[in-house]
Coordinates of C-alpha atoms and ligand atoms in Angstrom, one line a residue:
M1 CA -60.7 34.2 -37.2
S2 CA -58.3 33.7 -34.3
E3 CA -54.8 35.1 -34.8
R4 CA -53.1 31.8 -34.5
N5 CA -55.3 30.3 -37.1
T6 CA -54.6 33.0 -39.5
K7 CA -50.9 32.5 -38.8
A8 CA -51.1 28.8 -39.7
G9 CA -52.3 29.9 -43.1
W10 CA -55.4 27.8 -43.5
N11 CA -57.3 29.2 -46.5
F12 CA -60.3 27.1 -47.0
D13 CA -62.9 27.0 -49.7
N14 CA -65.7 24.4 -49.6
S15 CA -66.7 23.7 -53.2
Y16 CA -67.6 20.1 -52.5
A17 CA -70.1 21.2 -49.9
C18 CA -72.0 23.0 -52.6
L19 CA -72.9 19.8 -54.3
P20 CA -76.4 18.4 -53.6
D21 CA -77.0 17.0 -50.1
L22 CA -77.0 13.5 -51.4
F23 CA -73.2 13.6 -51.8
F24 CA -72.2 14.1 -48.1
S25 CA -73.2 14.4 -44.5
R26 CA -72.0 17.3 -42.4
Q27 CA -70.1 15.9 -39.4
D28 CA -67.7 17.3 -36.9
P29 CA -64.6 15.3 -35.8
S30 CA -64.9 13.6 -32.4
P31 CA -62.4 15.0 -29.9
V32 CA -59.7 12.8 -28.5
R33 CA -58.1 12.7 -25.0
A34 CA -54.5 13.8 -25.5
P35 CA -53.5 15.0 -29.0
R36 CA -49.8 15.0 -29.8
L37 CA -48.2 15.8 -33.1
V38 CA -45.9 13.0 -34.0
V39 CA -45.0 13.8 -37.6
L40 CA -45.3 17.0 -39.7
N41 CA -44.5 17.3 -43.3
E42 CA -42.8 20.6 -43.3
A43 CA -42.0 20.8 -47.1
L44 CA -45.6 20.0 -48.0
A45 CA -46.9 22.5 -45.4
V46 CA -44.8 25.2 -47.0
S47 CA -46.1 24.3 -50.5
L48 CA -49.6 24.5 -49.2
G49 CA -49.0 28.1 -47.9
L50 CA -49.0 26.9 -44.3
N51 CA -46.7 28.2 -41.6
V52 CA -44.6 25.4 -40.1
E53 CA -44.0 27.0 -36.7
A54 CA -47.7 27.8 -36.3
L55 CA -48.6 24.2 -37.2
K56 CA -46.7 23.1 -34.2
S57 CA -48.8 25.2 -31.8
R58 CA -51.2 23.7 -29.4
E59 CA -54.1 25.0 -31.4
S60 CA -52.9 23.4 -34.7
V61 CA -52.2 20.1 -33.0
E62 CA -55.8 20.1 -31.8
I63 CA -56.8 20.7 -35.4
F64 CA -54.7 17.7 -36.6
A65 CA -56.3 15.5 -33.9
G66 CA -59.9 16.7 -34.6
N67 CA -60.4 18.5 -31.3
R68 CA -61.1 21.7 -33.1
V69 CA -61.5 22.8 -36.7
P70 CA -59.9 25.7 -38.6
E71 CA -62.0 28.8 -39.2
D72 CA -63.9 28.5 -42.5
S73 CA -63.7 24.7 -42.4
A74 CA -67.0 22.9 -43.1
P75 CA -66.3 19.3 -42.0
L76 CA -68.2 16.6 -43.9
A77 CA -68.1 12.9 -44.6
Q78 CA -68.3 12.1 -48.3
A79 CA -70.8 9.6 -49.6
Y80 CA -69.7 7.0 -52.1
A81 CA -70.2 3.4 -53.2
G82 CA -67.9 0.8 -54.5
H83 CA -67.2 -2.6 -55.9
Q84 CA -65.2 -4.3 -53.1
F85 CA -63.5 -7.4 -54.5
G86 CA -66.2 -7.3 -57.2
H87 CA -69.2 -6.8 -54.9
F88 CA -71.2 -3.6 -55.0
T89 CA -71.8 -1.8 -51.7
K90 CA -72.9 1.6 -50.4
L91 CA -70.0 3.0 -48.5
G92 CA -68.9 6.6 -47.6
D93 CA -66.3 8.1 -45.3
G94 CA -66.7 5.9 -42.3
R95 CA -63.6 7.3 -40.5
A96 CA -62.6 10.3 -42.5
L97 CA -63.7 13.9 -42.8
L98 CA -63.1 16.5 -45.4
L99 CA -62.2 19.7 -43.5
G100 CA -62.2 21.8 -46.6
E101 CA -60.1 22.7 -49.7
Q102 CA -56.9 24.6 -49.1
I103 CA -56.3 27.2 -51.7
T104 CA -52.5 27.6 -52.0
P105 CA -50.5 30.7 -52.8
E106 CA -50.3 29.3 -56.3
D107 CA -54.1 29.2 -56.4
E108 CA -54.1 25.4 -56.5
R109 CA -56.9 23.5 -54.6
F110 CA -56.2 20.5 -52.3
D111 CA -58.6 18.5 -50.1
I112 CA -57.5 18.5 -46.5
Q113 CA -58.9 15.3 -45.0
L114 CA -58.7 13.8 -41.5
K115 CA -58.5 10.1 -41.4
G116 CA -59.3 8.3 -38.1
S117 CA -61.3 11.3 -36.8
G118 CA -64.3 9.4 -35.4
R119 CA -67.6 8.0 -36.4
T120 CA -69.8 9.3 -39.3
P121 CA -73.2 8.4 -40.6
Y122 CA -71.3 6.0 -43.0
S123 CA -69.4 4.1 -40.2
R124 CA -71.6 1.1 -40.1
G125 CA -70.2 -1.1 -37.4
G126 CA -66.8 0.6 -37.4
D127 CA -65.3 2.8 -34.7
G128 CA -64.3 5.6 -37.0
R129 CA -60.8 5.4 -35.7
A130 CA -57.3 4.5 -37.0
A131 CA -54.3 3.0 -35.4
L132 CA -51.0 4.8 -35.3
G133 CA -49.0 2.2 -37.2
P134 CA -51.1 2.1 -40.3
M135 CA -51.3 5.9 -40.4
L136 CA -47.5 6.2 -40.2
R137 CA -47.3 3.6 -42.9
E138 CA -49.6 5.6 -45.2
Y139 CA -47.5 8.6 -44.5
I140 CA -44.2 6.8 -45.4
I141 CA -45.5 5.1 -48.5
S142 CA -47.4 8.0 -49.9
E143 CA -44.4 10.3 -49.5
A144 CA -42.2 7.7 -51.1
M145 CA -44.6 7.5 -54.1
H146 CA -44.5 11.2 -54.4
A147 CA -40.7 11.2 -54.4
L148 CA -40.7 8.5 -57.1
G149 CA -42.7 11.0 -59.2
I150 CA -45.9 9.0 -59.1
P151 CA -49.2 11.0 -58.7
T152 CA -50.5 10.4 -55.2
T153 CA -52.4 11.8 -52.3
R154 CA -49.9 13.1 -49.7
S155 CA -49.6 13.2 -45.9
L156 CA -49.3 16.4 -44.0
A157 CA -49.3 15.2 -40.4
V158 CA -50.0 12.4 -38.0
A159 CA -51.4 13.2 -34.6
A160 CA -51.4 10.6 -31.9
T161 CA -54.7 10.7 -29.9
G162 CA -53.6 9.4 -26.5
E163 CA -56.4 6.9 -26.8
S164 CA -56.3 3.2 -27.5
I165 CA -58.4 1.5 -30.2
V166 CA -59.4 -2.1 -30.1
R167 CA -58.4 -4.3 -33.0
E168 CA -57.0 -7.8 -32.5
T169 CA -55.1 -6.2 -29.7
E170 CA -55.3 -2.7 -28.2
L171 CA -53.4 -0.2 -30.3
P172 CA -52.5 3.4 -30.0
G173 CA -54.8 5.6 -32.0
A174 CA -53.9 8.4 -34.5
V175 CA -55.3 10.8 -37.0
L176 CA -53.7 11.3 -40.4
T177 CA -54.1 14.6 -42.3
R178 CA -54.3 13.6 -46.0
V179 CA -53.8 16.0 -48.8
A180 CA -55.4 15.2 -52.2
A181 CA -56.2 16.8 -55.5
S182 CA -59.7 15.6 -54.5
H183 CA -61.3 12.6 -53.0
L184 CA -63.7 12.0 -56.0
R185 CA -63.7 8.3 -56.7
V186 CA -65.1 6.0 -59.3
G187 CA -67.3 5.0 -56.4
T188 CA -68.6 8.6 -56.0
F189 CA -70.0 8.3 -59.5
Q190 CA -71.4 4.8 -58.8
Y191 CA -73.1 6.3 -55.8
A192 CA -74.7 9.1 -57.8
A193 CA -75.8 6.7 -60.5
N194 CA -77.4 4.3 -58.1
W195 CA -78.9 6.5 -55.4
G196 CA -79.3 9.8 -57.3
T197 CA -80.9 11.0 -60.5
V198 CA -79.3 11.5 -63.9
E199 CA -79.1 15.2 -62.9
D200 CA -77.0 14.3 -59.9
V201 CA -74.6 12.4 -62.0
R202 CA -74.5 15.4 -64.4
T203 CA -73.8 17.8 -61.5
L204 CA -71.0 15.6 -60.2
A205 CA -69.5 15.2 -63.7
D206 CA -69.6 19.0 -64.3
Y207 CA -68.0 19.5 -60.9
T208 CA -65.3 17.0 -61.8
V209 CA -64.6 18.6 -65.2
K210 CA -64.3 22.0 -63.6
R211 CA -62.0 20.8 -60.9
H212 CA -59.8 18.3 -62.7
Y213 CA -60.3 18.5 -66.5
P214 CA -61.2 22.1 -67.4
E215 CA -59.7 21.4 -70.8
V216 CA -62.7 19.3 -71.8
E217 CA -65.3 21.8 -70.7
A218 CA -65.9 23.2 -74.1
D219 CA -65.8 19.8 -75.8
E220 CA -68.8 18.8 -77.9
N221 CA -69.4 15.8 -75.7
R222 CA -67.7 16.8 -72.5
Y223 CA -68.8 13.7 -70.6
L224 CA -67.2 11.4 -73.2
A225 CA -64.1 13.6 -73.1
L226 CA -64.1 13.2 -69.3
L227 CA -64.3 9.5 -69.6
R228 CA -61.4 9.5 -72.1
E229 CA -59.2 11.7 -69.9
V230 CA -59.8 9.6 -66.8
I231 CA -58.9 6.5 -68.8
R232 CA -55.7 8.3 -70.0
R233 CA -54.6 9.3 -66.5
Q234 CA -55.3 5.8 -65.1
A235 CA -53.4 4.2 -67.9
S236 CA -50.4 6.3 -67.1
L237 CA -50.7 5.9 -63.4
I238 CA -51.0 2.1 -63.4
A239 CA -48.0 1.9 -65.8
R240 CA -46.0 3.9 -63.3
W241 CA -47.0 1.5 -60.5
Q242 CA -45.9 -1.5 -62.6
L243 CA -42.6 0.1 -63.4
V244 CA -41.6 0.5 -59.8
G245 CA -43.2 -2.7 -58.5
F246 CA -45.9 -1.1 -56.5
I247 CA -48.9 -3.2 -55.4
H248 CA -51.9 -1.3 -54.3
G249 CA -53.5 -4.3 -52.7
V250 CA -57.1 -3.1 -52.6
M251 CA -58.1 -1.7 -56.0
N252 CA -61.8 -1.5 -55.2
T253 CA -63.7 1.1 -57.3
D254 CA -64.0 3.3 -54.2
N255 CA -60.2 3.4 -54.0
M256 CA -59.7 4.7 -57.6
A257 CA -59.4 8.5 -57.7
I258 CA -60.9 10.4 -60.6
S259 CA -58.0 12.8 -60.4
G260 CA -55.5 10.0 -61.4
E261 CA -53.7 10.0 -58.0
T262 CA -52.9 6.9 -56.1
I263 CA -55.3 6.8 -53.1
D264 CA -56.0 4.8 -50.0
Y265 CA -52.8 3.2 -48.8
G266 CA -54.1 0.2 -46.9
P267 CA -52.5 -3.2 -47.6
C268 CA -50.2 -1.8 -50.3
A269 CA -46.5 -2.8 -50.6
F270 CA -43.6 -2.9 -53.0
M271 CA -42.6 -6.2 -54.6
D272 CA -39.2 -7.6 -53.8
V273 CA -38.8 -10.7 -55.9
F274 CA -40.2 -10.3 -59.4
D275 CA -43.3 -12.4 -59.7
P276 CA -46.5 -11.2 -61.3
S277 CA -48.6 -13.3 -58.9
T278 CA -47.3 -11.3 -55.9
V279 CA -50.0 -10.4 -53.3
F280 CA -49.4 -9.0 -49.9
S281 CA -52.9 -8.3 -48.7
S282 CA -54.1 -10.9 -46.1
I283 CA -57.7 -10.7 -47.4
D284 CA -56.8 -11.0 -51.1
V285 CA -57.0 -14.8 -51.0
H286 CA -57.7 -15.3 -54.7
G287 CA -55.0 -12.8 -55.9
R288 CA -57.6 -10.5 -57.5
Y289 CA -55.3 -7.5 -56.9
A290 CA -52.0 -9.3 -57.6
Y291 CA -49.2 -7.2 -59.2
G292 CA -49.8 -8.7 -62.6
N293 CA -53.5 -8.1 -62.5
Q294 CA -53.4 -4.4 -61.7
P295 CA -53.8 -3.2 -65.3
R296 CA -56.8 -5.5 -65.9
I297 CA -58.4 -4.5 -62.7
A298 CA -58.0 -0.8 -63.6
A299 CA -59.7 -1.4 -66.9
W300 CA -62.5 -3.2 -65.0
N301 CA -62.9 -0.3 -62.6
L302 CA -63.0 2.2 -65.5
A303 CA -65.8 0.2 -67.1
R304 CA -67.8 0.7 -63.9
F305 CA -67.0 4.4 -64.2
A306 CA -68.2 4.4 -67.8
E307 CA -71.4 2.6 -66.7
A308 CA -72.2 5.4 -64.2
L309 CA -71.7 8.0 -67.0
L310 CA -73.8 6.2 -69.6
P311 CA -76.9 8.4 -69.4
L312 CA -74.7 11.4 -70.0
L313 CA -72.8 10.0 -73.0
H314 CA -75.8 9.8 -75.3
D315 CA -79.6 9.9 -75.1
D316 CA -79.8 6.6 -76.9
E317 CA -78.5 3.9 -74.6
E318 CA -77.1 1.7 -77.4
Q319 CA -75.2 4.6 -78.8
A320 CA -74.0 5.5 -75.3
I321 CA -72.7 1.9 -74.7
R322 CA -70.9 2.0 -78.1
L323 CA -69.2 5.3 -77.2
A324 CA -68.2 3.9 -73.7
E325 CA -66.9 0.7 -75.2
E326 CA -64.8 2.6 -77.8
A327 CA -63.3 4.8 -75.1
L328 CA -62.6 1.8 -72.8
S329 CA -61.0 -0.2 -75.6
D330 CA -58.2 2.4 -75.6
F331 CA -57.1 1.6 -72.1
A332 CA -55.0 -1.4 -73.0
R333 CA -53.2 0.4 -75.8
L334 CA -52.5 3.5 -73.7
Y335 CA -51.3 1.4 -70.8
H336 CA -49.1 -0.7 -72.9
G337 CA -47.6 2.4 -74.5
H338 CA -46.7 4.0 -71.2
W339 CA -45.4 0.7 -69.8
L340 CA -43.2 0.0 -72.9
A341 CA -41.8 3.6 -72.9
G342 CA -41.1 3.2 -69.2
M343 CA -39.4 -0.2 -69.6
R344 CA -37.3 1.2 -72.5
A345 CA -36.1 4.0 -70.2
K346 CA -35.3 1.5 -67.5
L347 CA -33.0 -0.2 -69.9
G348 CA -31.5 3.1 -71.2
L349 CA -33.1 2.8 -74.6
A350 CA -33.7 6.2 -76.0
N351 CA -35.2 5.2 -79.4
E352 CA -37.5 2.4 -80.5
E353 CA -36.8 -1.0 -82.2
P354 CA -39.4 -3.6 -82.8
E355 CA -37.3 -6.2 -80.9
D356 CA -37.4 -4.2 -77.7
E357 CA -40.5 -5.9 -76.4
S358 CA -38.9 -9.3 -76.7
L359 CA -35.7 -8.0 -75.0
I360 CA -37.8 -6.8 -72.1
A361 CA -39.9 -9.9 -71.9
S362 CA -36.7 -12.1 -71.9
L363 CA -35.2 -10.1 -69.0
L364 CA -38.4 -10.3 -66.9
G365 CA -38.7 -14.0 -67.7
L366 CA -35.2 -14.7 -66.4
M367 CA -35.8 -12.5 -63.3
Q368 CA -38.9 -14.5 -62.5
K369 CA -37.1 -17.8 -63.0
A370 CA -34.2 -16.7 -60.8
R371 CA -36.5 -15.1 -58.2
A372 CA -34.5 -11.9 -58.7
D373 CA -35.2 -8.8 -56.8
Y374 CA -37.1 -6.4 -59.1
T375 CA -35.6 -3.1 -57.9
N376 CA -32.1 -4.3 -57.4
T377 CA -31.8 -6.0 -60.8
F378 CA -32.5 -2.7 -62.6
R379 CA -30.3 -0.9 -60.1
A380 CA -27.4 -3.3 -60.8
L381 CA -27.9 -2.8 -64.6
T382 CA -27.9 0.9 -64.0
V383 CA -24.6 1.0 -62.2
G384 CA -23.1 -1.5 -64.6
K385 CA -22.8 -4.4 -62.1
P386 CA -24.8 -7.2 -63.6
E387 CA -22.7 -9.6 -61.5
D388 CA -24.5 -8.2 -58.5
T389 CA -27.9 -9.7 -59.5
E390 CA -29.3 -13.1 -58.7
L391 CA -29.1 -13.7 -62.5
N392 CA -25.3 -13.9 -62.4
G393 CA -24.0 -17.2 -63.6
D394 CA -27.1 -18.0 -65.7
P395 CA -25.8 -18.4 -69.3
E396 CA -29.1 -17.2 -70.6
F397 CA -28.6 -14.0 -68.7
A398 CA -25.1 -13.6 -70.1
E399 CA -26.6 -14.0 -73.6
W400 CA -29.3 -11.5 -72.7
H401 CA -26.7 -9.0 -71.5
K402 CA -24.8 -9.2 -74.7
R403 CA -28.0 -8.7 -76.7
W404 CA -28.8 -5.6 -74.6
Q405 CA -25.3 -4.2 -74.9
A406 CA -25.5 -4.6 -78.7
R407 CA -28.9 -2.9 -78.7
L408 CA -27.5 0.0 -76.7
G409 CA -24.7 0.2 -79.2
R410 CA -27.1 0.7 -82.0
Q411 CA -28.5 3.9 -80.7
E412 CA -26.8 7.3 -81.3
E413 CA -27.0 8.5 -77.7
P414 CA -23.7 8.3 -75.9
Q415 CA -23.4 5.8 -73.1
A416 CA -23.5 8.6 -70.5
S417 CA -26.9 9.7 -71.5
S418 CA -28.4 6.2 -71.5
Q419 CA -26.9 5.8 -68.0
Q420 CA -28.5 9.0 -67.0
L421 CA -31.9 7.8 -68.4
M422 CA -31.6 4.6 -66.4
R423 CA -30.7 6.5 -63.2
S424 CA -33.8 8.6 -63.5
S425 CA -36.0 5.6 -64.3
N426 CA -34.7 3.0 -61.8
P427 CA -35.1 3.9 -58.2
A428 CA -32.1 2.9 -56.1
V429 CA -34.3 2.6 -53.0
I430 CA -38.0 1.8 -52.5
P431 CA -39.8 1.5 -49.2
R432 CA -38.7 -2.0 -48.4
N433 CA -41.3 -3.8 -46.2
H434 CA -38.8 -4.8 -43.5
R435 CA -37.5 -1.2 -43.4
V436 CA -41.0 0.2 -43.1
E437 CA -41.8 -2.3 -40.3
E438 CA -38.6 -1.4 -38.5
A439 CA -39.5 2.3 -38.5
L440 CA -43.1 1.6 -37.4
E441 CA -42.0 -0.6 -34.6
A442 CA -39.5 2.0 -33.3
A443 CA -42.3 4.6 -33.4
T444 CA -45.2 2.7 -32.1
I445 CA -43.5 0.6 -29.4
H446 CA -40.6 2.8 -28.4
E447 CA -41.9 6.2 -29.4
D448 CA -38.6 6.6 -31.3
Y449 CA -39.3 8.5 -34.5
S450 CA -35.7 8.8 -35.5
V451 CA -35.7 5.5 -37.5
M452 CA -38.8 6.7 -39.5
H453 CA -37.2 10.1 -40.2
R454 CA -34.0 8.5 -41.5
L455 CA -36.1 6.3 -43.7
L456 CA -38.2 9.2 -45.0
D457 CA -35.0 11.1 -45.8
V458 CA -33.6 8.2 -47.8
L459 CA -36.9 7.7 -49.6
S460 CA -37.2 11.4 -50.5
K461 CA -34.3 10.9 -53.0
P462 CA -34.9 7.5 -54.6
Y463 CA -32.9 8.3 -57.7
A464 CA -29.9 9.8 -55.9
Y465 CA -27.7 6.6 -56.0
K466 CA -25.8 7.8 -52.9
P467 CA -23.6 5.3 -51.1
D468 CA -25.2 6.0 -47.7
Q469 CA -28.5 4.7 -49.2
D470 CA -27.0 1.3 -49.8
E471 CA -28.2 -0.3 -46.6
Y472 CA -31.8 0.6 -47.5
A473 CA -31.5 -1.1 -50.8
A474 CA -30.9 -4.6 -49.3
P475 CA -33.8 -6.9 -49.9
P476 CA -35.3 -8.7 -46.8
A477 CA -33.6 -11.8 -45.5
P478 CA -35.3 -14.9 -46.8
S479 CA -38.2 -15.8 -44.5
P480 CA -40.4 -18.9 -44.4
I481 CA -43.4 -16.6 -43.5
P482 CA -44.5 -14.4 -46.5
Y483 CA -45.0 -10.7 -45.7
R484 CA -48.6 -9.8 -45.1
T485 CA -50.5 -6.5 -45.0
F486 CA -53.9 -5.6 -43.6
C487 CA -56.6 -3.1 -44.4
G488 CA -58.9 -0.9 -42.4
T489 CA -56.7 -1.0 -39.3
Ligands
AMP501 P1 -61.0 1.0 -47.1 O1 -60.8 -0.5 -47.0 O2 -60.0 1.7 -46.3 O3 -61.0 1.5 -48.5 O4 -62.4 1.3 -46.4 C1 -63.6 0.7 -46.9 C2 -64.8 1.4 -46.2 O5 -64.8 1.0 -44.8 C3 -64.8 2.9 -46.2 O6 -66.2 3.3 -46.3 C4 -64.2 3.3 -44.9 O7 -64.7 4.5 -44.5 C5 -64.8 2.2 -44.0 N1 -64.0 2.0 -42.8 C6 -62.7 1.5 -42.7 N2 -62.3 1.4 -41.4 C7 -63.3 2.0 -40.7 C8 -63.5 2.2 -39.3 N3 -62.5 1.9 -38.4 N4 -64.6 2.7 -38.9 C9 -65.6 3.0 -39.7 N5 -65.5 2.8 -41.1 C10 -64.4 2.3 -41.5
MG502 MG1 -61.1 3.3 -49.2

């Protein structure tokens, strides 16, 4: 091992590479012309046991760009399948490579993946590359999600390649280093179920249990327990998305992580105006992945996961289906429980009353009618300035506000503690689309990363309620052209 490498602190294990060959193809990254490190997540690097100064060295930059790999890395492209907008397809990492699993000083295990590192056997017609803008966008949004307290893959670095890639126009290329609990997807199980044997599915399930759900290892039916746990984590995750107004945009089964982390930041965006039908993705013409559909789609994806596990659940197929259906039927209840608890917290309610659901529904209905900004409505209620919302002047809202105040008055908690609860549940800032675009434009067109760094700094403390964050809270100016996002760019 070279000295510099050791100094960077890479400490790889390669447990995924021990799965049967079916699950991956060994592949080295394709070198690029002029690697340059444009963003490094220093705090994340430290938590991974990496040395920030060493990560800025020439050698490390070459690693982030795919021109060399760390010692003990065994680069591979993962095989998976997926239902894309409902249609089942064989997929796999077409432009990503798993370098290995970093074992941290706390003995945690994280996938270190390059995204945009060149073609693989799963690239089909694609070039295996990624553009700088979308990689910086994934960096910003995934780090914002982390700061919001939502389970997510994270971003360690972005390296510019010094090469152009061809999309609708020529764009600067980049490689993102992504950090994840793992990249096991619902689609990984679908792949095993369709192109492997039952033993392959069992091997994958055992691997998953060991890696993410060791608590079910001794369970009488560990595969059913695995299904139940994955359902639980997804119910909690999707509720968290809904509570902050996050729209994933492409909830295909290959983009649902078994670990319960948010994964694959393509056409995602945060909703401004509260409207359950909100869609940003240019390709989602039927609104399949609209904000209000996300819980239903998650349940649908989990049913695909259960299908892949069926032969492991019970020897008798009918019994297996019955067990799967029972487990799946829990999702709606679990999701609703998390969502309701989260909504109560957003309104400062520390206890439960049967009327709470109607109180929440009334507010959301008024917000939708007034096209009120989702984040800023809760922000204004948090800081006690209901007059700052688009709802101001609506007599129904005045009624609602009285009802809410009366409800708050019926709980024992002092006002200060419900305010505290609201502050920690309602972000003052989210990655507003126009702010993200502004940062990306400065970086990709003018090579000015200061705008992005300022934005990242603000987004790292979403619950701070600091006056200097105010300008980042402003919703976009009204525009006749709806905001659109794109995938695979
Ligand atoms: P996504 O929409 O990012 O979830 O990607 C769906 C599939 O397309 C995955 O198998 C990706 O690896 C693949 N893919 C996306 N972009 C490219 C590209 N530029 N080259 C090769 N494969 C790609
Ligand atoms: Mg994907």
